[in-house]
mmCIF file of C-alpha atoms in Angstrom:
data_model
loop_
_atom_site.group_PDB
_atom_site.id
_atom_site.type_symbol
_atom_site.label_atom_id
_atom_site.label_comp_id
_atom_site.label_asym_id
_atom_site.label_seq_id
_atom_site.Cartn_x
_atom_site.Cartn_y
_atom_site.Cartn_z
ATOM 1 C CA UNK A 99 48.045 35.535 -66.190
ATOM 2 C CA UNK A 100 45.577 36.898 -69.088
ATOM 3 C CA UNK A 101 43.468 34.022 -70.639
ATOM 4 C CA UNK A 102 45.242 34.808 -73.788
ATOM 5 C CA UNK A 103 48.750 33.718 -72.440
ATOM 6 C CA UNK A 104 46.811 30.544 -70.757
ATOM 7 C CA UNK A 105 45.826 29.183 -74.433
ATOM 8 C CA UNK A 106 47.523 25.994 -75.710
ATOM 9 C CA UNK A 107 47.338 23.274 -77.637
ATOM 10 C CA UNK A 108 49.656 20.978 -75.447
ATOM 11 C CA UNK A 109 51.439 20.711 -72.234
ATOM 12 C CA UNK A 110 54.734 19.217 -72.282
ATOM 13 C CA UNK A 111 56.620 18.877 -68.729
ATOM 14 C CA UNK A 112 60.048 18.896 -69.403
ATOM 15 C CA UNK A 113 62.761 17.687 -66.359
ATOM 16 C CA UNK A 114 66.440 19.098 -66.019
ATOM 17 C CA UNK A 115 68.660 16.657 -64.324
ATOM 18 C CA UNK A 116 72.064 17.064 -63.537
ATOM 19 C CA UNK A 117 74.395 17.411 -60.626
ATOM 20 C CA UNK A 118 74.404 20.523 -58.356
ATOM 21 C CA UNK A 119 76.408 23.690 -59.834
ATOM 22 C CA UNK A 120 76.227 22.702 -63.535
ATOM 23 C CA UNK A 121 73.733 25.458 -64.704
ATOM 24 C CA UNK A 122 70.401 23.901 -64.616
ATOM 25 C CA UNK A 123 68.236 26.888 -62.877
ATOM 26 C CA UNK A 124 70.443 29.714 -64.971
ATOM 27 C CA UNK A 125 68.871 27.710 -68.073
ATOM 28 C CA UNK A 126 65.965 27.547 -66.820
ATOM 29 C CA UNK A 127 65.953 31.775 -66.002
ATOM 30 C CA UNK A 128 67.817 32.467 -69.219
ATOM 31 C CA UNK A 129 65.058 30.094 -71.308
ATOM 32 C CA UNK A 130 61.787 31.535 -69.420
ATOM 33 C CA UNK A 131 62.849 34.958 -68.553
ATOM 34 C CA UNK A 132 65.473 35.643 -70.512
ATOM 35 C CA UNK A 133 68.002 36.183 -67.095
ATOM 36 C CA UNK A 134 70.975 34.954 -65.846
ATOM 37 C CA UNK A 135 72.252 35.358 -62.221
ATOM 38 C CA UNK A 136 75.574 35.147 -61.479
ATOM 39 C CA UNK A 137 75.567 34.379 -57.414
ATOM 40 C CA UNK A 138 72.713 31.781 -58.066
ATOM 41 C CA UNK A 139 72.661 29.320 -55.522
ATOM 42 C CA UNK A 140 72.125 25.783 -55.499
ATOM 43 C CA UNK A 141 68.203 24.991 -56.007
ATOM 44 C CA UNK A 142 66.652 24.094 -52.778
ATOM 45 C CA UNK A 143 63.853 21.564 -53.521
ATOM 46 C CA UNK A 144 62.459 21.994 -56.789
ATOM 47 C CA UNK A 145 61.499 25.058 -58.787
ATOM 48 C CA UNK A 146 59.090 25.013 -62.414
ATOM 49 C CA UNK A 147 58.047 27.848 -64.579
ATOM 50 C CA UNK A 148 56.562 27.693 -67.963
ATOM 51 C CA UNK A 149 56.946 29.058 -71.355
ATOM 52 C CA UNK A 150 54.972 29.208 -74.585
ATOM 53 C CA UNK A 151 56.340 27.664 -77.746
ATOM 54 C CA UNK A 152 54.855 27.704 -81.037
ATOM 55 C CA UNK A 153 55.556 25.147 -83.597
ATOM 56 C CA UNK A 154 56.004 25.410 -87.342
ATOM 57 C CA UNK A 155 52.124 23.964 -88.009
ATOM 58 C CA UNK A 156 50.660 26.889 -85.404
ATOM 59 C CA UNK A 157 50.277 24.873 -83.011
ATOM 60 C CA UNK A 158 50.567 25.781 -79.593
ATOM 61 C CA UNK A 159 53.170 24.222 -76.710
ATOM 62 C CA UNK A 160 53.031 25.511 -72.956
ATOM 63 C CA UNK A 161 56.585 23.854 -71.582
ATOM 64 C CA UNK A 162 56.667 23.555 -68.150
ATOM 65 C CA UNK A 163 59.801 23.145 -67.030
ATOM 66 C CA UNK A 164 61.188 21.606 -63.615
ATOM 67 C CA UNK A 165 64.163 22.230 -62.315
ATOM 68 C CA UNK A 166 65.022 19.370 -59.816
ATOM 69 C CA UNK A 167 67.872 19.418 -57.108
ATOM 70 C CA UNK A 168 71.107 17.945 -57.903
ATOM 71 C CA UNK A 169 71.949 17.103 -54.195
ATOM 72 C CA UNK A 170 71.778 13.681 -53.038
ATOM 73 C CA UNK A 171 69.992 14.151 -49.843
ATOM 74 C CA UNK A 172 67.119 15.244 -52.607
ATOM 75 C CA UNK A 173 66.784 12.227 -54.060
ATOM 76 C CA UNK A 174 63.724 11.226 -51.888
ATOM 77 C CA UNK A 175 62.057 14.016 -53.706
ATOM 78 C CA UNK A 176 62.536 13.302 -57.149
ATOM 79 C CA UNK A 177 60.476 10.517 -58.279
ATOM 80 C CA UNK A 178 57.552 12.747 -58.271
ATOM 81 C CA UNK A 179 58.648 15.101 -60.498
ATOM 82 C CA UNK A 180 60.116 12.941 -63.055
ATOM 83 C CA UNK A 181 56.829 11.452 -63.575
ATOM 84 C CA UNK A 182 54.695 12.515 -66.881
ATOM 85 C CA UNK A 183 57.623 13.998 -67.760
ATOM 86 C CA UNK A 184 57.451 14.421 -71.583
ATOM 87 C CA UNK A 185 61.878 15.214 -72.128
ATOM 88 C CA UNK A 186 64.806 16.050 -70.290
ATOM 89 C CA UNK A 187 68.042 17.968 -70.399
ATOM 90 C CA UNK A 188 70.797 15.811 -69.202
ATOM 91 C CA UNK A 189 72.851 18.745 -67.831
ATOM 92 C CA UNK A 190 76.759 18.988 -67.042
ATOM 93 C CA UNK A 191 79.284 21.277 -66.829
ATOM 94 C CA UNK A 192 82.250 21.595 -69.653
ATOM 95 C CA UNK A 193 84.315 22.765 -66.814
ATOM 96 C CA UNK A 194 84.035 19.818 -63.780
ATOM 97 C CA UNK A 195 84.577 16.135 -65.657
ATOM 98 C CA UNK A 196 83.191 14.789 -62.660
ATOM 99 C CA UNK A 197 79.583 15.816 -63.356
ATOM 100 C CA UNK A 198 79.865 14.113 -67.331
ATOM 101 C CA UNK A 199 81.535 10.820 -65.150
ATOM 102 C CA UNK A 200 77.851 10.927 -63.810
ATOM 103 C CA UNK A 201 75.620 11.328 -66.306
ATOM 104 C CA UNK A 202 74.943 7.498 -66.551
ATOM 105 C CA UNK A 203 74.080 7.388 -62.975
ATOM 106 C CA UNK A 204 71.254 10.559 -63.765
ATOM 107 C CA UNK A 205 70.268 9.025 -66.955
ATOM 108 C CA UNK A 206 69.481 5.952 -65.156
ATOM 109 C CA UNK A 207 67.388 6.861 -62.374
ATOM 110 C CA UNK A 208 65.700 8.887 -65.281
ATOM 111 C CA UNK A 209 64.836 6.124 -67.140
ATOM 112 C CA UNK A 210 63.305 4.209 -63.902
ATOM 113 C CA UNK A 211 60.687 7.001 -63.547
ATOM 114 C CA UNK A 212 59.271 7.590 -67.203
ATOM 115 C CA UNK A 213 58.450 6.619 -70.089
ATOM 116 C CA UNK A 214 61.209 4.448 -72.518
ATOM 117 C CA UNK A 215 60.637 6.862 -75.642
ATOM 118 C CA UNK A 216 61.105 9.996 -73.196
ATOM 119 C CA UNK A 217 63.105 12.717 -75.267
ATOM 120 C CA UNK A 218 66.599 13.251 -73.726
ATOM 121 C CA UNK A 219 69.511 15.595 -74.489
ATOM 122 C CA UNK A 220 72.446 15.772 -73.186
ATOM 123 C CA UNK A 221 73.638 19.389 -72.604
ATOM 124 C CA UNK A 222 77.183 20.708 -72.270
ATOM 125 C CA UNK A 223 76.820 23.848 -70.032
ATOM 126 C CA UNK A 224 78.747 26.620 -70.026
ATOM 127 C CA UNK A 225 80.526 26.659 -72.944
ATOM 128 C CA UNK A 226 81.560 30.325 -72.415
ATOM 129 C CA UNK A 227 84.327 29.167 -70.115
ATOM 130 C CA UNK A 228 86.537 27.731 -72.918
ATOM 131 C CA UNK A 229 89.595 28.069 -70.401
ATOM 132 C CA UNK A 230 88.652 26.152 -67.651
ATOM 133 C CA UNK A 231 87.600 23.370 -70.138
ATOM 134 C CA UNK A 232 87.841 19.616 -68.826
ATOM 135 C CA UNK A 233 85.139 17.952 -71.227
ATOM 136 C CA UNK A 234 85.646 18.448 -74.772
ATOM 137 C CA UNK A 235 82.545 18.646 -77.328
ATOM 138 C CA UNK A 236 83.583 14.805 -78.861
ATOM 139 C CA UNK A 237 82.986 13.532 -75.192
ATOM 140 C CA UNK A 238 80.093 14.879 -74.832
ATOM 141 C CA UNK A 239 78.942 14.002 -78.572
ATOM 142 C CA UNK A 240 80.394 10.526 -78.246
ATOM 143 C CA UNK A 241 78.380 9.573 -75.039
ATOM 144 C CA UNK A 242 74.977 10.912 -76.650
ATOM 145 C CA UNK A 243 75.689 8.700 -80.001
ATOM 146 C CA UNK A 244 75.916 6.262 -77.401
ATOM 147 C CA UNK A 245 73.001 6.683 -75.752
ATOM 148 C CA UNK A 246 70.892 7.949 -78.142
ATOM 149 C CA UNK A 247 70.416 11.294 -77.024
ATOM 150 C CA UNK A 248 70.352 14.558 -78.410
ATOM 151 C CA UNK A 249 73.374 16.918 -77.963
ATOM 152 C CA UNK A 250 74.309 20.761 -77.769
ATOM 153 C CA UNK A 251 76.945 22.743 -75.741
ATOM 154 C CA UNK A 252 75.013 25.933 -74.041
ATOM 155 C CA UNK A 253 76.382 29.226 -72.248
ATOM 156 C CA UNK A 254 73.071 30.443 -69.683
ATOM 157 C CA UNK A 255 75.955 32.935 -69.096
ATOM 158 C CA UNK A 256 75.692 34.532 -72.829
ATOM 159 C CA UNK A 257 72.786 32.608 -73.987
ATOM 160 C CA UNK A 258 74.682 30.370 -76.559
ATOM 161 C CA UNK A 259 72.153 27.550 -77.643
ATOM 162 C CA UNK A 260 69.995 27.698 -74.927
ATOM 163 C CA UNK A 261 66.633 28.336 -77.116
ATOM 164 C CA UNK A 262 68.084 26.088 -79.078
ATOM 165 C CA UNK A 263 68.268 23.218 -76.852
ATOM 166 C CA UNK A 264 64.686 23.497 -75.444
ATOM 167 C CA UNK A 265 63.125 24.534 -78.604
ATOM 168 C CA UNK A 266 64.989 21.008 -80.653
ATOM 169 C CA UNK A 267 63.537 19.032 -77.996
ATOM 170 C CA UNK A 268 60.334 20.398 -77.847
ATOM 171 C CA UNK A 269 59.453 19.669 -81.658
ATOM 172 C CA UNK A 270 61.376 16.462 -80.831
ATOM 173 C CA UNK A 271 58.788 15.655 -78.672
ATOM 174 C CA UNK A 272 55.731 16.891 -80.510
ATOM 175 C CA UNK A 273 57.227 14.983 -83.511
ATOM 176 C CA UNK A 274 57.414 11.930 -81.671
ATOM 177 C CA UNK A 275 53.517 12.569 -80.316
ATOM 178 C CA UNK A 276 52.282 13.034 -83.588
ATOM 179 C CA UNK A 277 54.260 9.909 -84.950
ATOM 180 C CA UNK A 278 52.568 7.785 -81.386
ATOM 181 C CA UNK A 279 49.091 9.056 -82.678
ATOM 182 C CA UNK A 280 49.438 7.231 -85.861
ATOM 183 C CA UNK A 281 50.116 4.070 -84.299
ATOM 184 C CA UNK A 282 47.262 1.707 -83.611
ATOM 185 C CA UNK A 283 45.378 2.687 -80.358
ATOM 186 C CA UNK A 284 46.258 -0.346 -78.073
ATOM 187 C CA UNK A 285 49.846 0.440 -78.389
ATOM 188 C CA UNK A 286 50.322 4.281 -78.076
ATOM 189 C CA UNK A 287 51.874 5.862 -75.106
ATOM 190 C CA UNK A 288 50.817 9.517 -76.489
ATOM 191 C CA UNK A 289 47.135 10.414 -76.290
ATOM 192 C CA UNK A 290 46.272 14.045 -77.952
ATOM 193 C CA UNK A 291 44.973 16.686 -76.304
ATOM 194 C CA UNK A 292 42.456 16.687 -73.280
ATOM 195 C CA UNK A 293 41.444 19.499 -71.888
ATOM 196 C CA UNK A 294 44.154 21.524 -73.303
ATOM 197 C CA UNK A 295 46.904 19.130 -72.040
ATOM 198 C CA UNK A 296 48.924 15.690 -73.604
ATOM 199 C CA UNK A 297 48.118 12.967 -71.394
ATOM 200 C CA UNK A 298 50.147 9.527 -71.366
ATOM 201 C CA UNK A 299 47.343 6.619 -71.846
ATOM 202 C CA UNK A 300 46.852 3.567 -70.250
ATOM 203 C CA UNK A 301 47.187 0.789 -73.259
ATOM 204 C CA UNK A 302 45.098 -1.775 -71.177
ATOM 205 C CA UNK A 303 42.441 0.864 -70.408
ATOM 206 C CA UNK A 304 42.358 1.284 -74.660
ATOM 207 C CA UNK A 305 42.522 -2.914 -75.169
ATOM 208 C CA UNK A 306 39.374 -2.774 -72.579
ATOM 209 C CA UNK A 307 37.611 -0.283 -74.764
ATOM 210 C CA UNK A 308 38.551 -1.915 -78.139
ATOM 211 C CA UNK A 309 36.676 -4.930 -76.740
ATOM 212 C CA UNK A 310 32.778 -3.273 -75.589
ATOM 213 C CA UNK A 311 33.206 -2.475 -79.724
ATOM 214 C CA UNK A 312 30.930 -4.542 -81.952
ATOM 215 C CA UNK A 313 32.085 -5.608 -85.139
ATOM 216 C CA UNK A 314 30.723 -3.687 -88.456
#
């Protein structure tokens, strides 16, 4: 990697969570690389790669972006790589109802490993298979709304809204950074950047800080 394409402002890690088969490491490829494989198999483990973002102020994103296995018996493994996670896709496929009928159970365990104001859509993946269709887009809208998530159908097959969906909830999350920076320091979850990186910090460690400070 030259030292040019190492250069950013900020580091987001960004989780896809889902169940197996709905897409997630085809929008991964088709987001990083631009590729789609049709015989792609289930991820074994977890797999990450990274892309750079710029934002409308010319400032400078890496994403890293972790594609964790839908399995069950994976589950031990998971925790770990939801942690200083800065978003999420909440992946499922248009086509199998099932894997919508368990996006609570996903958006849950989600929710135990990081942060409350983690930025989370909900993604309706491959759209291109209008035919085979079991979810429709009011479902999927409907349970967002609910939730509070963000919300776009996406084809990794023919790329339909795929930069889309990564690029809306990166500047979500750099939106929501910048708004956390504003905030009084004992309270914010979002520290800027440190050593080329956005680092979560500790609002004790800040209160202990605030109080070695003499008054002026």
């Amino acid at each position: 990697m030259t030292s040019a394409e190492e250069e950013h402002d900020y580091l987001f890690k960004i989780v896809l969570v889902g169940d197996s088969g709905v897409g997630k490491s085809n929008l991964l490829w088709r987001f990083t690389r631009n590729e789609f494989h049709l015989d792609s198999k289930s991820t074994i483990g977890v797999e990450f790669a990274t892309k750079t973002v710029y934002l409308e102020d010319g400032k400078v994103v890496k994403a890293q972006i972790w594609d964790t296995a839908g399995q069950e018996r994976y589950k031990a493994i998971t925790a770990a790589y939801y942690r200083g996670a800065f978003g999420a896709l909440l992946v499922y496929d248009i086509t199998q109802k099932v894997s919508l009928e368990n996006i609570p159970r996903w958006l849950r365990e989600l929710r135990e490993h990081v942060d409350n104001q983690i930025i989370v859509m909900l993604v309706g993946n491959k759209c291109d298979l209008r035919h085979l269709r079991q979810v429709e887009i009011e479902q999927g809208k409907k349970l967002a709304e609910e939730e509070g998530l963000l919300f776009l159908e996406t084809s990794a097959l023919d790329s339909t809204n795929v930069e889309e969906a990564f690029t809306q909830l990166i500047h979500e999350i750099y939106r929501l950074m910048k708004k956390k920076a504003l905030v009084n320091e004992s309270t914010q979850s979002f520290a800027l950047k440190q050593d080329n990186t956005v680092v979560i910090r500790d609002p004790s460690a800040a209160k202990s800080s605030k109080k070695k400070k003499c008054c002026t």
